[in-house]
Short mmCIF file of C-alpha atoms in Angstrom, two decimals:
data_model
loop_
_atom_site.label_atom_id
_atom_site.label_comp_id
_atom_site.label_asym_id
_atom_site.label_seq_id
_atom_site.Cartn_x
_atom_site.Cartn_y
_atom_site.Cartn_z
CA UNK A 1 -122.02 -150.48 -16.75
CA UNK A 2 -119.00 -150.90 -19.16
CA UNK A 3 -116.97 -153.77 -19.02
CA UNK A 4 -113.35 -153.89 -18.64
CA UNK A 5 -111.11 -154.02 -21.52
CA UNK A 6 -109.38 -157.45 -21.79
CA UNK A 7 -106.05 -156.77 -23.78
CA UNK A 8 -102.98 -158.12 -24.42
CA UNK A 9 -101.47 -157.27 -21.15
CA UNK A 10 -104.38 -159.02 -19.51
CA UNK A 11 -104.17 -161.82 -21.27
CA UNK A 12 -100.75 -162.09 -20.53
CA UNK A 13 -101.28 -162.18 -16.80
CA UNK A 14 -103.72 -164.85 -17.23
CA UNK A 15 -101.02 -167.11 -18.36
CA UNK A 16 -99.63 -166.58 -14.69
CA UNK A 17 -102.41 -169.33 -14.08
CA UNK A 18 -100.51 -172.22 -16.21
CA UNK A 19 -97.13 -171.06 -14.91
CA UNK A 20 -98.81 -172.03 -11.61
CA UNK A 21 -99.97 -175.43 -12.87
CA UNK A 22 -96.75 -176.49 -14.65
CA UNK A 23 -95.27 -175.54 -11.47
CA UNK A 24 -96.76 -178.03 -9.38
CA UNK A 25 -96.86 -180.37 -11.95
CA UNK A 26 -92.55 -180.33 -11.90
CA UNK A 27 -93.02 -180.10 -7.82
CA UNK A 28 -94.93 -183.19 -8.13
CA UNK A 29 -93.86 -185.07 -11.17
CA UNK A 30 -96.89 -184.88 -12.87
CA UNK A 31 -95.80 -184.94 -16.10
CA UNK A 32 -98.28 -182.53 -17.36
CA UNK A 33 -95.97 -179.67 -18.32
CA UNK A 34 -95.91 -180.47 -22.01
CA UNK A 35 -99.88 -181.26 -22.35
CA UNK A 36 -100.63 -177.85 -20.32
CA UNK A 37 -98.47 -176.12 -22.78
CA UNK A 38 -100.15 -177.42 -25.91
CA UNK A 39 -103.40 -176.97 -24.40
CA UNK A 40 -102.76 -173.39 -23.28
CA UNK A 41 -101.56 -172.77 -27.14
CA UNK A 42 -104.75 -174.24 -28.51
CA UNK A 43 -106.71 -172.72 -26.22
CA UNK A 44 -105.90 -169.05 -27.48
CA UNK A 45 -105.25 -170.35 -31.09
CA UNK A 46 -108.68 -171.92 -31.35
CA UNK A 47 -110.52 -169.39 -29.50
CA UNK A 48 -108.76 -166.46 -31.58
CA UNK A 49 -109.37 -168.17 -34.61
CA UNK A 50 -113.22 -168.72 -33.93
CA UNK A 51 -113.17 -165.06 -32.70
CA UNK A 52 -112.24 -164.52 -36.38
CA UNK A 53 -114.78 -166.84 -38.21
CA UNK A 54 -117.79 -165.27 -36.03
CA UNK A 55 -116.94 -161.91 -36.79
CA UNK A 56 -116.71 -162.58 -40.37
CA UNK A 57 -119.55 -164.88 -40.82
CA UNK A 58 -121.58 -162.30 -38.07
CA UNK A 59 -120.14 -159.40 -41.19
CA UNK A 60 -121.12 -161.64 -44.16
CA UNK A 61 -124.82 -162.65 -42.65
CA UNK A 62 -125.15 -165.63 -45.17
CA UNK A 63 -127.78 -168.57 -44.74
CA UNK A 64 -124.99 -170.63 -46.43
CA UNK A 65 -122.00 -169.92 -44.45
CA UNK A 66 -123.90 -170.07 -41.18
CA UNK A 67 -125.15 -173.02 -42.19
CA UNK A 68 -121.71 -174.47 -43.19
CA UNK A 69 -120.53 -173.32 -39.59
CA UNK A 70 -123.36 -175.38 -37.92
CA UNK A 71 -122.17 -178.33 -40.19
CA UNK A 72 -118.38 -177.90 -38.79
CA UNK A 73 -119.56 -178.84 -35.46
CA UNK A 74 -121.84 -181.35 -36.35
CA UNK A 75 -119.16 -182.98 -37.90
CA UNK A 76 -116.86 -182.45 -35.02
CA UNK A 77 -119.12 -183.75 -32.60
CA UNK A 78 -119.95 -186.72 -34.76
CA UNK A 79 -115.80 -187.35 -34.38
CA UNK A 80 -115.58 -186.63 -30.73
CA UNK A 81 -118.31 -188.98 -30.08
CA UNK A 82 -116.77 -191.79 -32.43
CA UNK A 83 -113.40 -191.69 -30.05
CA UNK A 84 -115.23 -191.46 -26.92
CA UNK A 85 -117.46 -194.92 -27.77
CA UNK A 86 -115.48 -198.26 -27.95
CA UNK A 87 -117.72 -200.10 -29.65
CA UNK A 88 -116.45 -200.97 -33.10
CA UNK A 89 -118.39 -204.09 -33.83
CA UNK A 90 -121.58 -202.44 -34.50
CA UNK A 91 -121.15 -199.21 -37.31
CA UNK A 92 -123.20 -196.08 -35.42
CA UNK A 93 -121.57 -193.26 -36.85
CA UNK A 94 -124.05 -192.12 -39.95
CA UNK A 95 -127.20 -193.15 -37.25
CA UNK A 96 -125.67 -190.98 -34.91
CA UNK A 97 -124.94 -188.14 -37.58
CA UNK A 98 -128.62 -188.11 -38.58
CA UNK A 99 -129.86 -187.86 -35.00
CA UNK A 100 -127.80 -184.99 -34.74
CA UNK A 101 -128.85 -183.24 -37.39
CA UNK A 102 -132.44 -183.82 -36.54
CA UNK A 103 -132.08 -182.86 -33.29
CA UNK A 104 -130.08 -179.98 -33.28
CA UNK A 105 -131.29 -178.71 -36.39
CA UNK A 106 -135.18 -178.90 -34.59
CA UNK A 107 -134.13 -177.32 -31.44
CA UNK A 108 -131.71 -174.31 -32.44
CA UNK A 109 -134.31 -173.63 -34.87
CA UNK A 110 -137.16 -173.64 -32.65
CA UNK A 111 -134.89 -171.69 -30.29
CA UNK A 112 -133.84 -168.86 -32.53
CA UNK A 113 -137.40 -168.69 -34.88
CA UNK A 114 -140.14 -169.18 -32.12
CA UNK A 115 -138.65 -168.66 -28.81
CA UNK A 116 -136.30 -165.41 -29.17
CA UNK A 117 -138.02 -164.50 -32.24
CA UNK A 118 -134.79 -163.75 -34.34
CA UNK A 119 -135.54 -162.69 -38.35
CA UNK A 120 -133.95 -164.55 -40.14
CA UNK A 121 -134.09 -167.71 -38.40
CA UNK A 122 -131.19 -168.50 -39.25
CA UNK A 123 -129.29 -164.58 -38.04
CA UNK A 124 -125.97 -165.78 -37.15
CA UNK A 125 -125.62 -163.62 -33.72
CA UNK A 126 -128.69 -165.85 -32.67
CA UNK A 127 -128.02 -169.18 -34.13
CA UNK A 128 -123.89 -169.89 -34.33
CA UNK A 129 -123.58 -169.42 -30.65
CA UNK A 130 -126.82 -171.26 -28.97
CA UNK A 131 -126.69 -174.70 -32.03
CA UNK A 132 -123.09 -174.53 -30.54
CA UNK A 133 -124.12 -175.02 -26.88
CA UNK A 134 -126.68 -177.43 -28.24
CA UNK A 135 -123.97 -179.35 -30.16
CA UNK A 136 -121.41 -178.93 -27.60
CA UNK A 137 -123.61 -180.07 -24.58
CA UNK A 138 -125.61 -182.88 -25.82
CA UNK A 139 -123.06 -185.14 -28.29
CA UNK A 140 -121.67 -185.50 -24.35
CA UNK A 141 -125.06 -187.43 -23.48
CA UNK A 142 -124.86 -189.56 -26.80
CA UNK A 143 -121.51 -190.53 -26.13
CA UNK A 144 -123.03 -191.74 -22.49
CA UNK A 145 -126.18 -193.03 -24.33
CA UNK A 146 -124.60 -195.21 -26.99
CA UNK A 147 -121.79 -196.35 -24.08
CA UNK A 148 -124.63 -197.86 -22.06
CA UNK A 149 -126.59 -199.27 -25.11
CA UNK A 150 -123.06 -201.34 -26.31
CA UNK A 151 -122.21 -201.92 -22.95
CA UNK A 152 -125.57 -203.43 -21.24
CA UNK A 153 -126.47 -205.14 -24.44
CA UNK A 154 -122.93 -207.10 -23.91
CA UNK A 155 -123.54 -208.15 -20.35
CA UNK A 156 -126.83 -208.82 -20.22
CA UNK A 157 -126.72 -211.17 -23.25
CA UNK A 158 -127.99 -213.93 -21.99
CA UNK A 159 -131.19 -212.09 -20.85
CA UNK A 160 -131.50 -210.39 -24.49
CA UNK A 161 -131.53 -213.67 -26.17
CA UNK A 162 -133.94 -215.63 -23.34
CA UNK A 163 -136.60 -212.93 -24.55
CA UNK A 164 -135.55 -213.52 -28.35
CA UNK A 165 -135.86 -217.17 -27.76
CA UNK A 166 -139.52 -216.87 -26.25
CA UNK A 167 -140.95 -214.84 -28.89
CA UNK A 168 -139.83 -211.34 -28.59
CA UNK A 169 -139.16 -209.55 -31.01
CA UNK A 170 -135.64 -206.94 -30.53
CA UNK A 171 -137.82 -204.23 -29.63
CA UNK A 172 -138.84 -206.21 -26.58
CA UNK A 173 -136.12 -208.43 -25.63
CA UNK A 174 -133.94 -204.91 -25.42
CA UNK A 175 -136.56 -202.49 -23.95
CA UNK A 176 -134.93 -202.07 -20.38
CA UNK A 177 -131.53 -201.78 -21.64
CA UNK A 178 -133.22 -199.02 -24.03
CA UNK A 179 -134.34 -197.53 -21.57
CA UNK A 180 -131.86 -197.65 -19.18
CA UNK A 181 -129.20 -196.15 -21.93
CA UNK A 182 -131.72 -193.11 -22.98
CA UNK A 183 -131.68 -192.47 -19.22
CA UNK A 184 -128.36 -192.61 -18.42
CA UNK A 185 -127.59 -190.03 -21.48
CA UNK A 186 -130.28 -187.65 -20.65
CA UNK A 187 -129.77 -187.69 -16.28
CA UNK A 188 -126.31 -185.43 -16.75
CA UNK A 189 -128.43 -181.99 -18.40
CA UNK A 190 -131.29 -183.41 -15.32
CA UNK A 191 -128.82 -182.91 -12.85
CA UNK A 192 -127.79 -179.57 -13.93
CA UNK A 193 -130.85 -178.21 -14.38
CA UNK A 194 -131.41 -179.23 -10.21
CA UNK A 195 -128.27 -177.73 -9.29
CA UNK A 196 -128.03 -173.92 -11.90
CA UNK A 197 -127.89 -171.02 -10.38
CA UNK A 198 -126.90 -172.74 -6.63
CA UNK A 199 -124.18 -174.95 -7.31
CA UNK A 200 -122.97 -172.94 -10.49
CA UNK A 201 -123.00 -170.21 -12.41
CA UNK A 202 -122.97 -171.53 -15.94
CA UNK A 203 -120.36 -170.63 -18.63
CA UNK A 204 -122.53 -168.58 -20.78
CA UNK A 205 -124.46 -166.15 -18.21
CA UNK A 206 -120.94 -165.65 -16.73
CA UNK A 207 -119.57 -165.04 -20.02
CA UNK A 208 -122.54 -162.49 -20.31
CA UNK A 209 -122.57 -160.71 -16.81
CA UNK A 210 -118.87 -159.86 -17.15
CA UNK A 211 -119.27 -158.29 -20.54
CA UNK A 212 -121.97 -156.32 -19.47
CA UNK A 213 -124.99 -157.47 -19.80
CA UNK A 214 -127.96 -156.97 -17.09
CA UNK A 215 -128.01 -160.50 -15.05
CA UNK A 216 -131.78 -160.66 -15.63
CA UNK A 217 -131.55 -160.79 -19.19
CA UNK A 218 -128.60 -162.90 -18.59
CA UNK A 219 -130.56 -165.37 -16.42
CA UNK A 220 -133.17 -165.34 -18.81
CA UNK A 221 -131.18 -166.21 -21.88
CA UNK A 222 -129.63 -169.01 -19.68
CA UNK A 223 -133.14 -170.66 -18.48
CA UNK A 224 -133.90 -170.45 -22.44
CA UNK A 225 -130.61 -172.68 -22.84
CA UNK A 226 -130.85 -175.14 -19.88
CA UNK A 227 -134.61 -175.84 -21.32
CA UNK A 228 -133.32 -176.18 -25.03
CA UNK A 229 -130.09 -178.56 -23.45
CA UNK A 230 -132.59 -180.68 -21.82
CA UNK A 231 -134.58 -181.13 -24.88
CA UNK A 232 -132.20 -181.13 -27.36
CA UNK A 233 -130.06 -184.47 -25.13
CA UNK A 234 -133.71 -186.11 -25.02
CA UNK A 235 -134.75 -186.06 -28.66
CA UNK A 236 -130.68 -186.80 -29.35
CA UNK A 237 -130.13 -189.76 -27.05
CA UNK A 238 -133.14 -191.35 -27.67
CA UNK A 239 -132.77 -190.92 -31.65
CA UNK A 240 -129.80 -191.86 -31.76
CA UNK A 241 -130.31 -194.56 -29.13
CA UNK A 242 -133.09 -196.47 -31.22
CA UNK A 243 -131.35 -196.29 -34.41
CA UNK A 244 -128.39 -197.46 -32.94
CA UNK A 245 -130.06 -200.23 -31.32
CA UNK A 246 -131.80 -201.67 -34.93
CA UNK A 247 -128.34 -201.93 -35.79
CA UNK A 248 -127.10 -203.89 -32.94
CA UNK A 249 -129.80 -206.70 -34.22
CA UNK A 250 -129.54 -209.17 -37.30
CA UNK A 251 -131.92 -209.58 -40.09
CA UNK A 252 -132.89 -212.59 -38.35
CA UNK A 253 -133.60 -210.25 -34.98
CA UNK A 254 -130.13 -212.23 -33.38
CA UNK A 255 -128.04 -209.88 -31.20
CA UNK A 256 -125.21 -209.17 -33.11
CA UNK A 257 -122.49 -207.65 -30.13
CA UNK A 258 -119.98 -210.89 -30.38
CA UNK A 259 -119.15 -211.78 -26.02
CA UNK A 260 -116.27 -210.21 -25.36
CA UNK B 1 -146.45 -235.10 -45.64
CA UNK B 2 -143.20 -234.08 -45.12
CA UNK B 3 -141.00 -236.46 -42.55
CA UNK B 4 -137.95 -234.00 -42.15
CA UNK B 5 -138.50 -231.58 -40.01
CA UNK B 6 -135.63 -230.02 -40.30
CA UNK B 7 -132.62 -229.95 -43.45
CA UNK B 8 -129.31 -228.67 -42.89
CA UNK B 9 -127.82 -228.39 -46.47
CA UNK B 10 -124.00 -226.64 -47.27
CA UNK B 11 -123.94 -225.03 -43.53
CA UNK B 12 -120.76 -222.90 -43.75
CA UNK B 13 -120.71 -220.98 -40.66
CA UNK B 14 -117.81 -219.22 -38.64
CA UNK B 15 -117.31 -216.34 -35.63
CA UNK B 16 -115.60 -213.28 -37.43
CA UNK B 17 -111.97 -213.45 -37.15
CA UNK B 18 -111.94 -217.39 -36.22
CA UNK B 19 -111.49 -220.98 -37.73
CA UNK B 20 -114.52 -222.26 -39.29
CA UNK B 21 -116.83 -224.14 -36.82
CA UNK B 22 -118.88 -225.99 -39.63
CA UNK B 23 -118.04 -226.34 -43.35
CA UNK B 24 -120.44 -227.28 -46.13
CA UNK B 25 -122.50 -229.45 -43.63
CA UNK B 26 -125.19 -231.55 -44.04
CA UNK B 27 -127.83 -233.60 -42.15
CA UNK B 28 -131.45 -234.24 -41.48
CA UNK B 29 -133.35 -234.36 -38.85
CA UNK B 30 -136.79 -236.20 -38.95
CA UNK B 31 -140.35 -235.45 -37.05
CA UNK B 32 -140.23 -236.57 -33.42
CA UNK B 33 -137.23 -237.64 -33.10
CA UNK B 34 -134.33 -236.97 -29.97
CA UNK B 35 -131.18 -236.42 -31.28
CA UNK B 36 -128.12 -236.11 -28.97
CA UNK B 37 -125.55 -234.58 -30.63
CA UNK B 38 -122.08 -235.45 -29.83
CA UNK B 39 -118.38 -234.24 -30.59
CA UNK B 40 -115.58 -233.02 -28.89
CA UNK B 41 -116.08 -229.65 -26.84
CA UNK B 42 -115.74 -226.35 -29.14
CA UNK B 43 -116.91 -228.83 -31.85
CA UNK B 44 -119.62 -226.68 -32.59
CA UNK B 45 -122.43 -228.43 -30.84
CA UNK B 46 -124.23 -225.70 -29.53
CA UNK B 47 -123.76 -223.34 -32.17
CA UNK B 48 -125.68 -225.90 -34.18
CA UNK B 49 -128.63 -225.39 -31.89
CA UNK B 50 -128.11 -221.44 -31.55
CA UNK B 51 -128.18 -221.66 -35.87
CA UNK B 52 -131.15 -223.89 -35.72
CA UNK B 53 -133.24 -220.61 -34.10
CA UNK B 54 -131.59 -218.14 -35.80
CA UNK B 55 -129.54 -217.34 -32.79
CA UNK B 56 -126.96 -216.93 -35.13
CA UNK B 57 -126.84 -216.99 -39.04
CA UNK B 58 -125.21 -219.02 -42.01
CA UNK B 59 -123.00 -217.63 -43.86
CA UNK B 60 -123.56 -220.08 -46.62
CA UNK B 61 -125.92 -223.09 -47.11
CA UNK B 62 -129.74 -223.05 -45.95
CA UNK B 63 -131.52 -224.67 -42.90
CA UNK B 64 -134.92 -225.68 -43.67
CA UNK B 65 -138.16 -226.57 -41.61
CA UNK B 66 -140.46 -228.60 -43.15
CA UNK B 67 -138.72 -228.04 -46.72
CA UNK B 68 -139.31 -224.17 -46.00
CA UNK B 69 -135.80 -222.12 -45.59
CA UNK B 70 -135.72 -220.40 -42.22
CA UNK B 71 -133.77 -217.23 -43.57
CA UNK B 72 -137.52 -216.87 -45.50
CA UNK B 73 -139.46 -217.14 -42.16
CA UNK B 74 -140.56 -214.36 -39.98
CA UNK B 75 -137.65 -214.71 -36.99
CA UNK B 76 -139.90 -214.38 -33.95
CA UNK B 77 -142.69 -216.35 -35.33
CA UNK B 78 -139.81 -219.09 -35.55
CA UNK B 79 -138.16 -219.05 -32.12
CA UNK B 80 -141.95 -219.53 -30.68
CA UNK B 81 -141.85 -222.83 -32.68
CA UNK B 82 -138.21 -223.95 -32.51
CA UNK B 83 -137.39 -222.93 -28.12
CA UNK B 84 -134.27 -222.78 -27.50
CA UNK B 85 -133.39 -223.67 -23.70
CA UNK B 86 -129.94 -221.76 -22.81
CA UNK B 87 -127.23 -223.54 -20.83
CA UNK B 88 -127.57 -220.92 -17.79
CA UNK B 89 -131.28 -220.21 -16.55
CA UNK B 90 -132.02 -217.09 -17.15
CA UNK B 91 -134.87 -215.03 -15.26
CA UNK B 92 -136.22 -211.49 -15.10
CA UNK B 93 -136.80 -209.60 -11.67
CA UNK B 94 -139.96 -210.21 -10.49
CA UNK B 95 -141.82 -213.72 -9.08
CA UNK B 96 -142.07 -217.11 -10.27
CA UNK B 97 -145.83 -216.43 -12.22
CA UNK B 98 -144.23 -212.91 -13.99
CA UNK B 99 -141.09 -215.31 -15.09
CA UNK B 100 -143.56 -217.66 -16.64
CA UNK B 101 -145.85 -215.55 -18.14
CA UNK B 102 -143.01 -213.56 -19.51
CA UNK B 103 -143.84 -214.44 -23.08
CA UNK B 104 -147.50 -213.96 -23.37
CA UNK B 105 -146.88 -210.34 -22.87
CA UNK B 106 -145.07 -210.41 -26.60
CA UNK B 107 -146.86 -209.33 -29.40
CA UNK B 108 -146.01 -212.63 -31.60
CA UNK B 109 -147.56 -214.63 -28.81
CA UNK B 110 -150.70 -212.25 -28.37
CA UNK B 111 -153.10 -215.22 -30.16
CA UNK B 112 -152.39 -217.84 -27.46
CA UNK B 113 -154.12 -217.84 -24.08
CA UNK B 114 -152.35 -217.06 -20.96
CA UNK B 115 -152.86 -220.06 -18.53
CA UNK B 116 -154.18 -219.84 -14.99
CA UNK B 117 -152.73 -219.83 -11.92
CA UNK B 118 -154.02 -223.34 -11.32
CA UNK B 119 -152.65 -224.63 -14.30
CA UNK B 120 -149.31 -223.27 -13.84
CA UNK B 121 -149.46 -224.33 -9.97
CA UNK B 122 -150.10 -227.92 -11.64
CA UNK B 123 -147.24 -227.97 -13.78
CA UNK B 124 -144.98 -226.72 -11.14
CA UNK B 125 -145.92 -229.67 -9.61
CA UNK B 126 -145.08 -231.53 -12.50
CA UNK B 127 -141.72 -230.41 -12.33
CA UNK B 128 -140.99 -231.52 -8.40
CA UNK B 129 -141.28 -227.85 -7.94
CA UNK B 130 -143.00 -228.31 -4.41
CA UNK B 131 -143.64 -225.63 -1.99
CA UNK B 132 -142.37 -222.94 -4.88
CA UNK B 133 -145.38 -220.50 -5.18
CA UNK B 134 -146.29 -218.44 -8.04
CA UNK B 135 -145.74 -215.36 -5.90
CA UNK B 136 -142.28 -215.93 -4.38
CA UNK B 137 -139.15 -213.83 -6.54
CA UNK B 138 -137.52 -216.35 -9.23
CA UNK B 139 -133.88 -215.28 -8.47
CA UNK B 140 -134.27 -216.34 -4.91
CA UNK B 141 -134.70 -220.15 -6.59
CA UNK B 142 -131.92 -221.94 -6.41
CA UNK B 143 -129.95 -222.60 -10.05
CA UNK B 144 -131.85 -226.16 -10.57
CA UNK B 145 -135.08 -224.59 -9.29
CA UNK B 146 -134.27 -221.98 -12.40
CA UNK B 147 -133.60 -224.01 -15.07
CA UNK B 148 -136.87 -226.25 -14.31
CA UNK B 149 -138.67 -222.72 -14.02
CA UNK B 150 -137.31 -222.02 -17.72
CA UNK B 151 -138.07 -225.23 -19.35
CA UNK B 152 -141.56 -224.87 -18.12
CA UNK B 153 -141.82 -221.47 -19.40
CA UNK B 154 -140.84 -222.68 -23.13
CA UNK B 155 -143.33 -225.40 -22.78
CA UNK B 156 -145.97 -223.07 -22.10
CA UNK B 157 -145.28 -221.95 -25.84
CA UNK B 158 -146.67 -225.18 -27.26
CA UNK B 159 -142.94 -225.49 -29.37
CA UNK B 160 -142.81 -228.30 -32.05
CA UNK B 161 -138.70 -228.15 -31.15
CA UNK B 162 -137.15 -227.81 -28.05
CA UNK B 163 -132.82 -227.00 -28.57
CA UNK B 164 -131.64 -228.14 -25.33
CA UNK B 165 -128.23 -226.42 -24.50
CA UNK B 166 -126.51 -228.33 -21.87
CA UNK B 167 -129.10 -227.68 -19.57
CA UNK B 168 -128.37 -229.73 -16.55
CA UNK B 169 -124.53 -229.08 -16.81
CA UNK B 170 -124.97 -226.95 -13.27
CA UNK B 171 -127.39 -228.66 -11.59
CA UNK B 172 -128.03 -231.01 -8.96
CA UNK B 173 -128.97 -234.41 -9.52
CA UNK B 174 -132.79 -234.40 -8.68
CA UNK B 175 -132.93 -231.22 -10.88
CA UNK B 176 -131.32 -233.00 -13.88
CA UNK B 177 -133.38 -235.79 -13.59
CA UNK B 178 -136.90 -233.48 -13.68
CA UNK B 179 -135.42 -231.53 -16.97
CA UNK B 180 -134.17 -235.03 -18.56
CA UNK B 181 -137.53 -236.42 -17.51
CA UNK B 182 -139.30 -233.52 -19.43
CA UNK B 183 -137.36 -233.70 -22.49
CA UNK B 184 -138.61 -237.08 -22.62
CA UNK B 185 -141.93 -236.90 -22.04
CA UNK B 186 -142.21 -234.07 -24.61
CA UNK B 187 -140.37 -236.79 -27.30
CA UNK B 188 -143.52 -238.88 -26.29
CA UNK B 189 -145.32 -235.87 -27.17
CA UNK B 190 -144.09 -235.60 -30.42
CA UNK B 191 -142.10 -232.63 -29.91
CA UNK B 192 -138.68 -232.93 -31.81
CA UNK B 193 -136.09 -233.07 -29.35
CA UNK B 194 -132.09 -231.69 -30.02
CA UNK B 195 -130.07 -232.27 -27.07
CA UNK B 196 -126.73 -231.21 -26.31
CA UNK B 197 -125.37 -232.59 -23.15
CA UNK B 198 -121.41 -233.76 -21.66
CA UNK B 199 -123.46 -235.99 -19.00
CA UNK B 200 -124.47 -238.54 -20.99
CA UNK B 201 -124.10 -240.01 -24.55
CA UNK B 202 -126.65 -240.69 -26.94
CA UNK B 203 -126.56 -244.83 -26.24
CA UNK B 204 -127.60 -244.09 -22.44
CA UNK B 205 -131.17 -242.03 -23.40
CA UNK B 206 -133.71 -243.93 -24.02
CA UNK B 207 -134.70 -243.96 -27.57
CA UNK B 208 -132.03 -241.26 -28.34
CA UNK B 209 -130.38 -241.25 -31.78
CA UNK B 210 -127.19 -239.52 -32.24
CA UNK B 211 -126.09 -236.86 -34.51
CA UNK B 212 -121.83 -236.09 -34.36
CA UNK B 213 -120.26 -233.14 -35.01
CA UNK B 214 -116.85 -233.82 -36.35
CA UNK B 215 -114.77 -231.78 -38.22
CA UNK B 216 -117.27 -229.08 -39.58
CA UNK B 217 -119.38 -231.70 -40.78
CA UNK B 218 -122.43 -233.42 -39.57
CA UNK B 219 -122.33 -237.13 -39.61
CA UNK B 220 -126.11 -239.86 -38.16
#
């Protein structure tokens, strides 16, 4: 089975698709005609350019460009998930940018060394492409994660300092909402691990059927990455979720999150 | 033996981003003794008490119990002896006896010994509590009910301060009477008493000695 050629001409037709969607968005004043523009533009400039980078780095085969790849996204993800929280009060980022590491880093390696076996560990094909899908999938349940932490420790205040005032010590007085916000970050890749293969067809096997490759290997590729997503968002969340939480307390063990 | 329990010496403390609320402050407060403290509202009153556990810290000067500087104590061995009663009752899901027991199940209070039902059934008593059973859910009590529940539960700690944050500003009359009626009976006690209230000023409680908060400063 042999794929079919995507070329220019294809791609142009596939802009027929945001001709469509600027349409109704002057039909029905959306005011989306500009964004849709820009974000069809960075879609192929991005994805071109990365196109590019892979098949260099996949060329050069270096441990130290791979590994400076790996630390472009971590980096990236450490910014995406510094817009998406509000909370400025309480400094997260380098907490959250070593749970990261730690995380990803474990679990892609893992992935590509014990699981699929790759030599090196570190073999580019193997490790650019599933760390992203690690990185990419999981900094969206830290950014939940951390949002919950900030957000419960806020209203439920008064509860957090009753325990603080009987004895407890942070660990205790915030163990629900710890809970709770580890939870909340890790249900999302829970969910979609219930509804794979039924509801959807994830990104990646699709990406792989249509170039060609057998769905069984396909499927089992994709069970590897669902069970490394899932793993991956639970070390992650709860990392960064308890590191992040020390921080939220004083030296003297006083909440710190001013009331709003 | 030393007669001040507690020494407030240079307090400078402020919220980030706001005015002052105290400003090289000073006062002492002696063993046993119920002080009211009075000012205007926003004075700074109950910051004072939240400072006083370590609710919130200094940014300069030192507090001090029994000469020894709280920044140097252990924070949750502190709040166990200095109880700080909020202004809202606040209690966990669950029924009256998990509410009360609540802090025996953390680690700092692991040495003492968790009372029995019959005790606790006695104190409830105490408290006018009558016909509340240690079974029945705590946030079905009504807010009075509450805030005697979460006196009671302090007391159960054995404090040798009790920070009393406006607690009978929501509640009905019987119920303010019962928590007024506590704080005094734990001043005969001995327990030092701080007590920040809009109901009543320091010359109408019995035995009660004033301590104003006026202009970031502390003033007997």
């Amino acid at each position: 089975m042999y794929p079919v050629e995507i070329g220019p001409l294809q791609l142009a037709l596939g802009l027929l698709f945001v001709l469509l969607a600027q349409g109704l968005s002057l039909v029905y004043k959306l005011g989306l005609v500009r964004d849709l523009a820009v974000g069809t533009l960075r879609t192929f400039a991005q994805l071109l350019l990365m196109g590019y980078v892979l098949r260099v780095v996949f060329e050069v085969n270096l441990m130290a460009v791979t590994l400076g790849v790996f630390a472009v996204m971590l980096v990236t993800a450490v910014h995406t998930v510094r817009g998406r929280v509000k909370e400025r009060s309480v400094p997260f980022v380098l907490p959250l940018g070593f749970s990261m590491l730690l995380s990803y880093l474990t679990v892609s390696v893992l992935v590509t060394s014990v699981v699929l076996q790759a030599r090196p560990w570190w073999n580019p094909v193997y490790f650019i492409p599933l760390s992203g899908m690690v990185v990419g999938n999981s900094m969206t349940a830290m950014a939940v994660a951390l949002d919950r932490l900030f957000s419960s420790l806020r209203a439920r205040r008064n509860e957090v300092e009753m325990m603080l005032s009987l004895g407890a010590d942070y660990r205790e007085a915030s163990s629900d909402i710890t809970r709770e916000a580890v939870r909340a970050g890790m249900i999302p890749s829970i969910t979609s691990m219930m509804g794979v293969g039924l509801v959807f067809i994830p990104g990646m096997m699709t990406g792989q059927i249509l170039s060609g490759t057998d769905p069984m290997l396909a499927i089992r590729y994709q069970i590897v990455v669902m069970l490394m997503l899932v793993g991956s968002t639970a070390i992650g969340s709860t990392l960064t979720v308890l590191l992040v939480r020390r921080r939220c307390f004083g030296k003297g063990q006083q909440l710190l999150l001013p009331p709003l | 033996m030393h007669s001040d329990i507690l020494t407030i010496q240079g307090l400078t403390f402020g919220y980030p981003g706001r005015d002052k609320v105290f400003k090289n402050a000073s006062a002492r407060i002696r063993a046993g003794e119920l002080v009211v403290l009075e000012g205007p509202s926003g004075a700074g009153k109950s910051t004072l008490l939240r400072l006083l556990c370590r609710l919130e810290e200094p940014l300069a000067g030192t507090i001090a119990m029994y000469g020894e500087s709280l920044a140097a104590m252990n924070p949750v061995r502190l709040r166990r002896r200095i109880c700080y009663i909020q202004q809202t009752p606040t209690v966990v899901e669950g029924s009256v006896r998990r509410n009360l027991l609540l802090p025996f199940g953390f680690k700092a209070n692991s040495d003492l010994e968790v009372p029995s039902d019959t005790y606790l059934r006695q104190r409830l008593e105490e408290f006018l509590l009558h016909g509340v059973t240690l079974e029945q859910p705590a946030s079905a009590l009504s807010v009075g009910q509450r805030q005697r529940i979460c006196v009671l539960r302090s007391l159960l700690l054995w404090p040798e301060v009790m920070l009393f944050d406006e607690p009978t500003s929501a509640l009905d009359k019987e119920s303010a009477a019962v928590v007024m009626r506590a704080a005094h009976s734990l001043h005969a006690q001995g327990v030092t008493i701080l007590l920040v209230t809009h109901a009543l000023e320091a010359g109408e409680i019995e035995n009660a000695v004033p301590l104003r908060v006026n202009g970031r400063k502390l003033e007997r």
